[in-house]
Coordinates of C-alpha atoms in Angstrom, one line a residue:
X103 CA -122.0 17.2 -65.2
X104 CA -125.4 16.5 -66.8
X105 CA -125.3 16.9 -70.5
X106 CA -127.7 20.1 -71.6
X107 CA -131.2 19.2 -72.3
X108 CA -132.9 19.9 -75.4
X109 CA -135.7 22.5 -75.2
X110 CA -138.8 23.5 -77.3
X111 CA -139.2 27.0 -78.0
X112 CA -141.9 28.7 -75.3
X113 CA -145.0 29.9 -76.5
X114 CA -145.2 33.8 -75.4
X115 CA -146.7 33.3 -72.1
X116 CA -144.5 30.8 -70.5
X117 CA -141.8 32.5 -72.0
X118 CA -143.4 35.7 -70.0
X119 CA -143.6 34.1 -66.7
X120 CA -139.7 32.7 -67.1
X121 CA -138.2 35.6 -68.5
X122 CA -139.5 38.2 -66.3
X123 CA -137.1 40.8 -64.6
X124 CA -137.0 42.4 -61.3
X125 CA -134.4 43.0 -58.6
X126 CA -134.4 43.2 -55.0
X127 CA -133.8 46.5 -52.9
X128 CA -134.9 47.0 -49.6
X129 CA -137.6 49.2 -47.7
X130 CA -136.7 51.5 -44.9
X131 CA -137.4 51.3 -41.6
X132 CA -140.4 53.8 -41.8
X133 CA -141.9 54.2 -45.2
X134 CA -141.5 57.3 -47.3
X135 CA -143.7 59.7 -48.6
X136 CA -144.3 58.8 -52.3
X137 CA -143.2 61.7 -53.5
X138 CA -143.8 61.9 -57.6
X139 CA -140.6 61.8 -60.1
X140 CA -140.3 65.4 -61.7
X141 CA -142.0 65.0 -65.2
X142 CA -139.8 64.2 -68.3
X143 CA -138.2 67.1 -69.9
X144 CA -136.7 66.4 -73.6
X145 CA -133.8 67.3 -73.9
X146 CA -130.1 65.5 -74.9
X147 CA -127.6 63.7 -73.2
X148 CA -124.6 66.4 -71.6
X149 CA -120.7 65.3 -70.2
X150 CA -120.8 65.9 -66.5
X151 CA -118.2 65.8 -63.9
X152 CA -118.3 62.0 -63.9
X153 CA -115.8 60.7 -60.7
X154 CA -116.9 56.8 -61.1
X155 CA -119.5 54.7 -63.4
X156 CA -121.7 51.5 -61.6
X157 CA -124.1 49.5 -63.1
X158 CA -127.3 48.1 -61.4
X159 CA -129.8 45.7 -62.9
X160 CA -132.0 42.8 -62.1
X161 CA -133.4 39.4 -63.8
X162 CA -132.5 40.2 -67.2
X163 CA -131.1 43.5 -66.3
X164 CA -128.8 42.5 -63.7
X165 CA -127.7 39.8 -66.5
X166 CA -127.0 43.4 -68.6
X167 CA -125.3 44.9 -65.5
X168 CA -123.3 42.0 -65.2
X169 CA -122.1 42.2 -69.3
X170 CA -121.7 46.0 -68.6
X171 CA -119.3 45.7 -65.4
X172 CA -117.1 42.3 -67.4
X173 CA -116.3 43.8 -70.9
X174 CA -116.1 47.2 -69.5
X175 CA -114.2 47.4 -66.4
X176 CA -112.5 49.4 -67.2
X177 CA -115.4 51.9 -67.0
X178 CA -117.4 50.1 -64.8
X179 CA -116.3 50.7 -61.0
X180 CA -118.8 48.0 -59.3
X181 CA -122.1 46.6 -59.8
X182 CA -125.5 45.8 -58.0
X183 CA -127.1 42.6 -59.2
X184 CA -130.4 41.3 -58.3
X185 CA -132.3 37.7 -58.9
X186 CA -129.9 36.8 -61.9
X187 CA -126.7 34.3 -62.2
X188 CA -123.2 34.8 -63.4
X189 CA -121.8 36.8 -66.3
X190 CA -123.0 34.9 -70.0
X191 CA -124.1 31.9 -68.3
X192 CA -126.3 31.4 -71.0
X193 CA -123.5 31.1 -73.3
X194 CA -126.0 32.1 -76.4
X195 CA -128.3 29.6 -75.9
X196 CA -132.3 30.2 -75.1
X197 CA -132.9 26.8 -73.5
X198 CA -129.4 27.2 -70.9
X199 CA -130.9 30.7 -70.2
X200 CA -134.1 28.8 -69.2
X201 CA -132.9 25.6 -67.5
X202 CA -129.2 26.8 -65.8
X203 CA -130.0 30.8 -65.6
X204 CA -133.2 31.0 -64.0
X205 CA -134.3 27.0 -63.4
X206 CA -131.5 24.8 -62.3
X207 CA -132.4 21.6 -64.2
X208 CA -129.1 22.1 -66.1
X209 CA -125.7 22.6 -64.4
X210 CA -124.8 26.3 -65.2
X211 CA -120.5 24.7 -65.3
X212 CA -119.6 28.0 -63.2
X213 CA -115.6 26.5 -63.7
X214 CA -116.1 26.8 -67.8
X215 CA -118.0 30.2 -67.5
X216 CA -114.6 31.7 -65.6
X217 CA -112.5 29.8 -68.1
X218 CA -114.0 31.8 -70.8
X219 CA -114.3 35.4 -69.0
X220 CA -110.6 34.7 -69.3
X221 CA -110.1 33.5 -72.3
X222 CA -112.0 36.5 -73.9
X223 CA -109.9 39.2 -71.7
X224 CA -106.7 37.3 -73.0
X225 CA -108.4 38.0 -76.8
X226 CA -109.2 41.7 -75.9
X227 CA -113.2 40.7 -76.5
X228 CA -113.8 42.0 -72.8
X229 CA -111.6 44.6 -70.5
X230 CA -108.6 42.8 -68.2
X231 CA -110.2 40.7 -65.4
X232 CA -107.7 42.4 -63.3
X233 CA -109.8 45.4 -63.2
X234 CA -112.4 43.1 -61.4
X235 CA -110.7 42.9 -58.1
X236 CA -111.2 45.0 -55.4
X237 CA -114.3 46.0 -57.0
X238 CA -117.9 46.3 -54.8
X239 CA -120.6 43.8 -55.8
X240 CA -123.8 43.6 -54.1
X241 CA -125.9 40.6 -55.3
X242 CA -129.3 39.7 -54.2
X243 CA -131.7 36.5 -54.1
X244 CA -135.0 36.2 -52.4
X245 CA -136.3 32.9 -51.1
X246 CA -139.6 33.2 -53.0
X247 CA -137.8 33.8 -55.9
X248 CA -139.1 31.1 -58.0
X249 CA -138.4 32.8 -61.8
X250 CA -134.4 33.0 -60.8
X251 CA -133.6 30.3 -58.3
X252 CA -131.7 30.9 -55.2
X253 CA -128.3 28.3 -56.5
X254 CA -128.2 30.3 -59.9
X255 CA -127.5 34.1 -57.9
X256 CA -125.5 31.7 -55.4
X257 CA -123.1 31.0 -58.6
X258 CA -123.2 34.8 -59.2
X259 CA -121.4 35.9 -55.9
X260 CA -118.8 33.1 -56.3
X261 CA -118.1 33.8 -60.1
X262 CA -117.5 37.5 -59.1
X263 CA -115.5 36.0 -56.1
X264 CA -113.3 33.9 -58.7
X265 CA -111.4 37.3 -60.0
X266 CA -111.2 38.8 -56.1
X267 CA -114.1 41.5 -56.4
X268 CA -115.5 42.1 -52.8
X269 CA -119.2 40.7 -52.7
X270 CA -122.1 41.6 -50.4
X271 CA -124.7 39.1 -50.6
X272 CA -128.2 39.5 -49.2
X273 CA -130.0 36.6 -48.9
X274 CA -132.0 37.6 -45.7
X275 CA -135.8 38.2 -47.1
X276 CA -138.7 36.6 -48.6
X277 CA -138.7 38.3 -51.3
X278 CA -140.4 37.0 -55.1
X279 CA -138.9 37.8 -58.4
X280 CA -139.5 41.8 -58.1
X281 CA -137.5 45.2 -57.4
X282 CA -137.9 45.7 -53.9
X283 CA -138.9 49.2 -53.1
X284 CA -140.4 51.6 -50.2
X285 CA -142.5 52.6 -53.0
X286 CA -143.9 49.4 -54.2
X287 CA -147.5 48.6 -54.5
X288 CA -147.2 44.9 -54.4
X289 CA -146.3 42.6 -51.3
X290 CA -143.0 41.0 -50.9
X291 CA -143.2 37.4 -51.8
X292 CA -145.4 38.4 -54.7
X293 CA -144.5 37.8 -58.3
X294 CA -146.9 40.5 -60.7
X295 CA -146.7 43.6 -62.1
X296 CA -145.3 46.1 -61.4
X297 CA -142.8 44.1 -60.3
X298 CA -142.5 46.5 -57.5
X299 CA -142.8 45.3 -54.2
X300 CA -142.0 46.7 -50.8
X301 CA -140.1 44.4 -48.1
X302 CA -139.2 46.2 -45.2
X303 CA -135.6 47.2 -45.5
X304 CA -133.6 49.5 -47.3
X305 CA -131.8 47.8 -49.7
X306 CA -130.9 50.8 -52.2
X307 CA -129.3 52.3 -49.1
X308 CA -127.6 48.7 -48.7
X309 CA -126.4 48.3 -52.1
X310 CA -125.3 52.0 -52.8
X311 CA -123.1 52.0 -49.7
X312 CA -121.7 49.0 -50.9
X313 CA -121.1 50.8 -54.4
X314 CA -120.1 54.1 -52.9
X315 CA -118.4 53.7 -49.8
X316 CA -121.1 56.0 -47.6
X317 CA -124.5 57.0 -48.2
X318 CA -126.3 60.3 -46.9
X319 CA -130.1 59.6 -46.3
X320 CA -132.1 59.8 -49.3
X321 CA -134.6 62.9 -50.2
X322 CA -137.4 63.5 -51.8
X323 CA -136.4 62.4 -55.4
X324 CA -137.9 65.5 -57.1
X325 CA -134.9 68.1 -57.2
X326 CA -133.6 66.9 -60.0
X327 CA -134.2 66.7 -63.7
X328 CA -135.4 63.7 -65.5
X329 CA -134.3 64.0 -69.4
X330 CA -136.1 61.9 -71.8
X331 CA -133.4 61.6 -74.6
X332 CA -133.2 59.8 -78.3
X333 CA -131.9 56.5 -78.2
X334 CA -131.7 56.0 -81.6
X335 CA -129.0 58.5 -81.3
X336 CA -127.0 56.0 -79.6
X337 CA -128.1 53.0 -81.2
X338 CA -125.9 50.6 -83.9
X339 CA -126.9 52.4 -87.1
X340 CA -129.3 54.3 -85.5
X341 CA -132.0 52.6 -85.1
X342 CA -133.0 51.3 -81.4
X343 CA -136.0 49.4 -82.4
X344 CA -133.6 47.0 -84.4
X345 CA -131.6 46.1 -81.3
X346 CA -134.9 45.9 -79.4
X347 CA -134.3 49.1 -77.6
X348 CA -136.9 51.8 -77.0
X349 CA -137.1 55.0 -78.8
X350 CA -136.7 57.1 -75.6
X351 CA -134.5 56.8 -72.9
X352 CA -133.9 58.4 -69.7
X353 CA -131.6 60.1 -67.3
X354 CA -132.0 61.3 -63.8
X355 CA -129.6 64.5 -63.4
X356 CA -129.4 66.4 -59.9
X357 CA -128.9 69.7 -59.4
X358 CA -125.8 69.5 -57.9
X359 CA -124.3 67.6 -60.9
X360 CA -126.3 69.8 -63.5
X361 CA -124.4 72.9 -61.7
X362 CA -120.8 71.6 -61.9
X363 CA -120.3 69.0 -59.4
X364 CA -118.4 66.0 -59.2
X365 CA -120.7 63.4 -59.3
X366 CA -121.1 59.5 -59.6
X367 CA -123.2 57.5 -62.0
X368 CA -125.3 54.1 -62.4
X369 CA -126.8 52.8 -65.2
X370 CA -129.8 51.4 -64.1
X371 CA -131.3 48.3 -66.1
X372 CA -135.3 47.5 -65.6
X373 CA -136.6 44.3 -65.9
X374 CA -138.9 42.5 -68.6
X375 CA -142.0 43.8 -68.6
X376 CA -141.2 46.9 -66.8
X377 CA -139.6 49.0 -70.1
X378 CA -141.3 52.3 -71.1
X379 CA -142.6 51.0 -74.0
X380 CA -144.0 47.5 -72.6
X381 CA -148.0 47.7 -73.2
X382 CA -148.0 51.2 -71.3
X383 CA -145.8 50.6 -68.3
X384 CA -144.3 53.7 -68.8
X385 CA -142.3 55.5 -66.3
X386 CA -143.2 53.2 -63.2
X387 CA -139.8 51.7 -62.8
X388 CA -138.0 55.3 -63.3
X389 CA -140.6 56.4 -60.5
X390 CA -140.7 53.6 -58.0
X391 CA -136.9 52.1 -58.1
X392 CA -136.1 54.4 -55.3
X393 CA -132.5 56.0 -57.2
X394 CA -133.3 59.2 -57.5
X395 CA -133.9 60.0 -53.9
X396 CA -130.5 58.9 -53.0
X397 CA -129.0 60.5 -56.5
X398 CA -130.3 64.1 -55.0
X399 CA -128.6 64.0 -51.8
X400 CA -125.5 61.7 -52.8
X401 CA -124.3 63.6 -56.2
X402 CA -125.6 60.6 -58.5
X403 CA -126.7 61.1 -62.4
X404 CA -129.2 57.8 -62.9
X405 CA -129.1 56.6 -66.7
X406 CA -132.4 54.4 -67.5
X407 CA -131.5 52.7 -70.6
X408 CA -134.9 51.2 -71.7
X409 CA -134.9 47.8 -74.0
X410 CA -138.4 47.2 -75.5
X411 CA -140.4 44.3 -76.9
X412 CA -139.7 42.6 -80.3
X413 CA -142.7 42.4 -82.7
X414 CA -141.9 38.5 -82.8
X415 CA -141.4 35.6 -80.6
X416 CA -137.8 36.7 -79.7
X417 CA -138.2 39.2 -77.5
X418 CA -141.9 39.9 -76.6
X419 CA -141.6 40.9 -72.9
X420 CA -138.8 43.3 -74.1
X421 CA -135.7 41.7 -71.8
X422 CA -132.1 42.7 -71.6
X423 CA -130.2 41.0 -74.1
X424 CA -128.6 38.0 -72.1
X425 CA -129.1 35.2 -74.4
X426 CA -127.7 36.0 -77.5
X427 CA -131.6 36.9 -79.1
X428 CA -131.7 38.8 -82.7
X429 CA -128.3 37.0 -83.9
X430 CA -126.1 39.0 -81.9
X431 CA -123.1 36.3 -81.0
X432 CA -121.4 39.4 -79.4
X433 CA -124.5 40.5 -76.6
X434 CA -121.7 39.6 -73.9
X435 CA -118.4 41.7 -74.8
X436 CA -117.1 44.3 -76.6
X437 CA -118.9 44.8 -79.6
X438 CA -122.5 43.9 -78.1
X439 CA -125.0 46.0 -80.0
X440 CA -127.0 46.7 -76.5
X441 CA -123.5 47.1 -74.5
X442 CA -122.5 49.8 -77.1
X443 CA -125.5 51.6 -77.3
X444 CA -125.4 51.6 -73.2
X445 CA -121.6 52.5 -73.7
X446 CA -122.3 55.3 -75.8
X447 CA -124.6 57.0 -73.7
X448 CA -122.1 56.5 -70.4
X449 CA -120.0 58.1 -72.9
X450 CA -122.0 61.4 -73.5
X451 CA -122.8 61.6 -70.1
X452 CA -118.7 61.8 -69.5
X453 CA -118.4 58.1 -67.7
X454 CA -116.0 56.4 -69.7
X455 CA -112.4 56.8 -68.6
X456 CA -113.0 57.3 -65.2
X457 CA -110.6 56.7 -62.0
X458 CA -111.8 53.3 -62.4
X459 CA -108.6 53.2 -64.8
X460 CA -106.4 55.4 -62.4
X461 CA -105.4 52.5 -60.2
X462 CA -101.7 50.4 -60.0
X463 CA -101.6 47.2 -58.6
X464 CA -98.1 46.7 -57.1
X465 CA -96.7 42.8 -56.4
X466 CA -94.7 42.5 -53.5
X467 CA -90.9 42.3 -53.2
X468 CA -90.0 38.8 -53.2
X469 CA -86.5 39.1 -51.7
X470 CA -88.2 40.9 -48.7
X471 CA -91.0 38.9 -48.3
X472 CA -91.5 36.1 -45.6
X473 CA -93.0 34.9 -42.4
X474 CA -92.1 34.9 -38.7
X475 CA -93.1 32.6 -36.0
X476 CA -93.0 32.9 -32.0
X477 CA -94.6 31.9 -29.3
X478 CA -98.1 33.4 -28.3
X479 CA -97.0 35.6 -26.0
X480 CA -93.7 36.8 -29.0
X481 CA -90.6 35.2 -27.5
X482 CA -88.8 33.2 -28.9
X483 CA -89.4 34.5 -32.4
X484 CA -87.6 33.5 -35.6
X485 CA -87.5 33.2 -39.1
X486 CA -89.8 30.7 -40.8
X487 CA -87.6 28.7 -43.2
X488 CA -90.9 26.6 -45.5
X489 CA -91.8 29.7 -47.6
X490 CA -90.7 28.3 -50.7
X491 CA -92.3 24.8 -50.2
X492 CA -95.7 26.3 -48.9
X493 CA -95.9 29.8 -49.2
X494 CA -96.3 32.6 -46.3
X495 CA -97.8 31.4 -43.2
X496 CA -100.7 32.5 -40.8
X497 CA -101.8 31.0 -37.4
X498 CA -100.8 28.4 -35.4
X499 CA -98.7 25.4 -36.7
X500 CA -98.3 22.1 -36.0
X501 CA -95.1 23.4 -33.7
X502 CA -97.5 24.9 -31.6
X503 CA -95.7 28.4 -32.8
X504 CA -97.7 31.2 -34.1
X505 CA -97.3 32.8 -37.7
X506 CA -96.9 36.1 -39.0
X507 CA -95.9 36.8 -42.7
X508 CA -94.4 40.4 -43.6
X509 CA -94.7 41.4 -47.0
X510 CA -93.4 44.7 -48.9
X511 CA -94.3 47.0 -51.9
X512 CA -92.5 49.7 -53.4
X513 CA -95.6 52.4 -53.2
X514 CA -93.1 55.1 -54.5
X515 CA -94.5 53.7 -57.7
X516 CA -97.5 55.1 -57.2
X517 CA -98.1 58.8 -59.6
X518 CA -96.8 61.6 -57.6
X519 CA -99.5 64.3 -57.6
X520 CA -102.8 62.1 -57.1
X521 CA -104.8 61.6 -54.5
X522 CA -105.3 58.4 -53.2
X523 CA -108.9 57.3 -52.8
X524 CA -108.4 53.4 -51.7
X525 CA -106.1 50.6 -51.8
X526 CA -106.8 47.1 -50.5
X527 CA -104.8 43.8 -50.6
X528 CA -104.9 40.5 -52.3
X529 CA -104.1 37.6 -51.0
X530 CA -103.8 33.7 -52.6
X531 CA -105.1 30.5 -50.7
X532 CA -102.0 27.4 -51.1
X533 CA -102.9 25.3 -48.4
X534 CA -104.1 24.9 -44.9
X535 CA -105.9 23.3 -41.8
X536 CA -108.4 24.4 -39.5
X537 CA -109.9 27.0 -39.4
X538 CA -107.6 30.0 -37.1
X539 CA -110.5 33.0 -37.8
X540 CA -112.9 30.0 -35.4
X541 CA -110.4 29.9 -32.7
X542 CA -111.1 31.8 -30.8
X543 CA -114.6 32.9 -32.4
X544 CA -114.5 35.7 -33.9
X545 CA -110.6 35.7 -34.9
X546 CA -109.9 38.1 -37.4
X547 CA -106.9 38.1 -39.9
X548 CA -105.9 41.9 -39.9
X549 CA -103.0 43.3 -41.8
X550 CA -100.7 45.9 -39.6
X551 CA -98.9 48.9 -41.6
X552 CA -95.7 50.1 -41.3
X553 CA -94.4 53.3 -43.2
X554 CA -90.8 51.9 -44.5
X555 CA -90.0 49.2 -42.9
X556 CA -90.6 46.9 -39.8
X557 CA -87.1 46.6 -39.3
X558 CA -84.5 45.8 -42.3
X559 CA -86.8 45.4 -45.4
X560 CA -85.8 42.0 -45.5
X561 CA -88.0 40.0 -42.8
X562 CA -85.8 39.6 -39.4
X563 CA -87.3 37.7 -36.1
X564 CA -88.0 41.3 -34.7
X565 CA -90.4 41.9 -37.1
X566 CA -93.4 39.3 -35.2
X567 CA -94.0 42.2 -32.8
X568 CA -92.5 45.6 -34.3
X569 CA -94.6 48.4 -33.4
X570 CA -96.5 49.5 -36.5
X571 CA -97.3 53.0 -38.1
X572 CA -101.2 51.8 -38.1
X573 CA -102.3 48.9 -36.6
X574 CA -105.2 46.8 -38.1
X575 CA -105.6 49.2 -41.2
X576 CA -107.3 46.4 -43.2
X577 CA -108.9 43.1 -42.4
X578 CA -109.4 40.1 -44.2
X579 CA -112.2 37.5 -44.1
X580 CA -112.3 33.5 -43.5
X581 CA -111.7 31.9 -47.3
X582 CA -111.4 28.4 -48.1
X583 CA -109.7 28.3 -51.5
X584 CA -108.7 30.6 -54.2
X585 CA -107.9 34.4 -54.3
X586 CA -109.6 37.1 -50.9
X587 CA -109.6 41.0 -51.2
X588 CA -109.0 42.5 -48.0
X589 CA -111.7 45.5 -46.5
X590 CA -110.1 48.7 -48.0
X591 CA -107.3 50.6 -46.2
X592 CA -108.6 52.8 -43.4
X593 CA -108.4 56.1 -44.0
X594 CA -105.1 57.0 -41.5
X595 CA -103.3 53.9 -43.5
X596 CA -103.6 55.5 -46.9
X597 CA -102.4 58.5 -45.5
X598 CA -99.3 56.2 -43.7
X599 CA -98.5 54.6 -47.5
X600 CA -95.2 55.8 -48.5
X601 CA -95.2 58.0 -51.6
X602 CA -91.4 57.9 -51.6
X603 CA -90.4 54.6 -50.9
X604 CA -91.3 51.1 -49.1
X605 CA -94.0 50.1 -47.1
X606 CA -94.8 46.8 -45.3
X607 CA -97.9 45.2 -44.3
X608 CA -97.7 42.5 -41.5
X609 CA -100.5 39.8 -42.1
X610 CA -101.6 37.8 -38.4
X611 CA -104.5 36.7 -36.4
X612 CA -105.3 39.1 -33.9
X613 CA -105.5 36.0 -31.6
X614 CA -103.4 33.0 -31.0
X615 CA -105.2 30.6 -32.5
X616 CA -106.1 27.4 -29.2
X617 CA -104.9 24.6 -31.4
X618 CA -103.8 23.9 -34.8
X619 CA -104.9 25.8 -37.2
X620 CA -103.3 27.6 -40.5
X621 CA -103.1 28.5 -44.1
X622 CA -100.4 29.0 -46.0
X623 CA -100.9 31.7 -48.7
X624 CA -99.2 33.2 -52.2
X625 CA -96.5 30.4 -53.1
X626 CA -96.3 30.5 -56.7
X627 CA -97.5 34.5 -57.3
X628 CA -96.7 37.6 -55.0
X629 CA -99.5 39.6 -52.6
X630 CA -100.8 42.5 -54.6
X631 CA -101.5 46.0 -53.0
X632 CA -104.0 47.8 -55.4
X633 CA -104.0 51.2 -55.0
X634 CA -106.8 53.4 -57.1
X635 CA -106.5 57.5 -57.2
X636 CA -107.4 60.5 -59.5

């Protein structure tokens, strides 16, 4: 790896131009009417019926929504990223923010920025990265994105992809360093203020289904209340302009949550140049993100924390703190004097200790774990004997026999009396060859249920084609190395999991691979099932 580069400080405008923030979201089909935001109403942050906490963000924001959704995850359910890189890649250092974070005349060392998200759970400085998997990520880049290049959001999804979390990546659209929006004045390649621009496709309807599971079409944004609130209030010793936050924050409350129901939330993180107090810009970025239409009609509260502009050379385009700017060492974990003001209001608003907590993440039984193989058409089935060398085996081996691993969790262990809202697996790369989800195109690796067991609990030749209680109740994608989260249970297999006892999952290829082709998966560490509820 190149050695880091020394850097002179920028003068204000170049440091402008590079440290601008935006984020991508996409326009829908047939444009919107640009219905106004409701005007600001004073008022104070309230606890709602908060079911789950997201964060959102771009450029410098989505750096923030990055820090949020790491050292709280606890909290923080999932995240939506656009036009930034992986979490503290600038390691507290202006000239790596400037030539790994947004150019990419510095190697960003993704492997040492993992090593040290782990390193600082194992010290308690950020929540366990355990909570990370399973959870929704959208990240995305445009390809006129010139501020925050295309290999630096490329480094986000895999970093995320490092601790299992399930990223959606949109790369598809032209789009410059801006948040993309139906209600954007600008073009979409441009770079300019607003930052707004307007590209075709609906990516807060992409990225909020991601986050939520299922979107209903947005409104008409205006049925809500927008609170302007103190944010001194919330503030390290109360005082926001000494973190380089903005007197006066927002939040976007619907009626339905304002009345008593259960609702979701996302923090929302503007870019530079786009906070309230930035030279006049106001409430554009409040107005034009395109949040509170879906918040009406899909139970969201919208928090707009707003940073603002340093008097000095620090911070003059008022950014996100993603650098490690006013001396704070701690701007990435626990303890970050932006993350805890953000953290406080979550707080108020009733987000923190949320079902993003309620989850158990069961290992599987070792002594009944194990994998099968027969011929293509199941005859001549037996038990494969190389578990302990290689691990579990899927597809077609170099016997010509086809592979199916069985693998077992006691989900009595999961609370009696909740509900269970999803559950997903996680499976471990050892070793392989070929590709089986290429042959035949299209193969998918899907993961049958069985309520109990597919036989004996322990794995048994019979077991390669036992009928199961739901077939193909999760699928997992092609992956080369490391750790894969599986789609989340269907909704008849969570009903299928047995609250009072065993159930079995049996991992194959849909189709018999035509040739060789395999992975062997989880030799030194068991499958996990995750299962969250409230």
């Amino acid at each position: 790896m190149r050695s880091p580069r020394p850097t002179r400080p920028r003068g204000p405008r170049r440091l402008a131009a590079l440290l601008l923030c935006a984020a991508a979201s996409l326009f829908p089909a047939a444009p919107p009417a640009g219905a106004a935001a409701p005007p600001p109403v004073s008022g104070v942050l309230r606890a709602y019926d908060i079911g789950s906490v997201f964060s959102a963000g771009v450029s410098s924001g989505g750096y923030m929504a990055t820090q949020l959704h790491v050292a709280y995850s606890g909290t923080f359910e999932g995240s939506a990223v656009f036009a930034s890189g992986p979490y503290d890649c600038a390691r507290g250092l202006l000239a790596t923010a400037l030539n790994a974070c947004m150019d990419t005349t510095q190697s960003l060392q993704l492997p040492a920025l993992e090593q040290a998200t782990r390193e600082r759970a194992a010290q308690g400085q950020v929540d366990p990265v355990e909570n990370l998997a399973g959870d929704p990520v959208y990240v995305f880049s445009g390809s006129n994105d010139t501020t925050v290049r295309r290999p630096v959001a490329d480094a986000l999804a895999d970093y995320y992809g490092r601790f299992g979390a399930r990223v959606l990546y949109d790369r598809s659209t032209a789009a410059g360093h801006a948040w993309i929006t139906p209600l954007g004045p600008n073009a979409c390649t441009e770079t300019r203020s607003p930052f707004l621009n307007a590209c075709g496709t609906d990516a807060e309807g992409a990225l909020l289904g991601h986050l939520l599971g299922a979107v209903a079409p947005p409104g008409s944004g205006t049925g809500g209340e927008l609170v302007r609130f103190d944010q001194n209030a919330y503030a390290p010793g109360g005082s926001a302009a000494a973190v380089s936050m903005g007197a006066e924050g927002f939040a976007y409350v619907p009626a339905s949550c304002e009345q008593g129901a259960r609702c979701r939330l996302l923090v929302a993180l503007h870019g530079c140049k786009q906070g309230y107090a930035y030279q006049g810009f106001g409430t554009r970025f409040v107005e034009g993100a395109y949040l509170n239409e879906y918040a009406d009609t899909n139970g969201l509260i919208v928090l707009y924390p707003q940073a603002a502009p340093t008097a000095t050379l620090e911070n003059p385009n008022g950014c996100w703190n993603w650098w490690g700017y006013q001396g704070d060492t701690a701007y990435a974990r626990h303890g970050g004097r932006q993350i805890e003001a953000v953290m406080g209001m979550v707080r108020a608003l009733g987000g923190a200790g949320t079902p993003s907590a309620d989850r158990v993440v069961l290992s599987s039984t070792d002594a009944e774990d194990g994998y099968v193989k027969a011929a293509a058409d199941g005859s001549g089935a037996s038990v494969g004997t190389l578990e302990e060398l290689y691990g579990l085996a899927l597809g077609r081996g170099t016997d010509g026999k086809v592979n199916r691993s069985v693998v077992s969790f006691d989900t009595s262990r999961v609370p009696a009396g909740k509900r269970i809202t999803r559950a997903w697996l996680t499976v471990t790369r050892s070793s392989g060859s070929g590709d089986p989800w290429a042959s035949p195109a299209g193969n998918r690796l899907q993961a049958d249920l069985r309520t109990g067991c597919f036989g004996g609990c322990a794995v048994e030749a019979g077991d390669w084609s036992a009928a199961a209680t739901v077939p193909d109740a999760a699928r997992i994608g092609a992956f080369t190395s490391g750790g894969a989260v599986s789609t989340d249970l269907s909704a008849e297999a969570l009903a299928a999991l047995n609250r009072g006892g065993v159930t079995q999952f049996r991992l194959g290829f849909a189709a018999a691979p035509a040739g060789t082709a395999y992975l062997f998966v989880n030799r030194d560490a068991p499958v996990t099932l995750t299962v969250a509820y409230e």
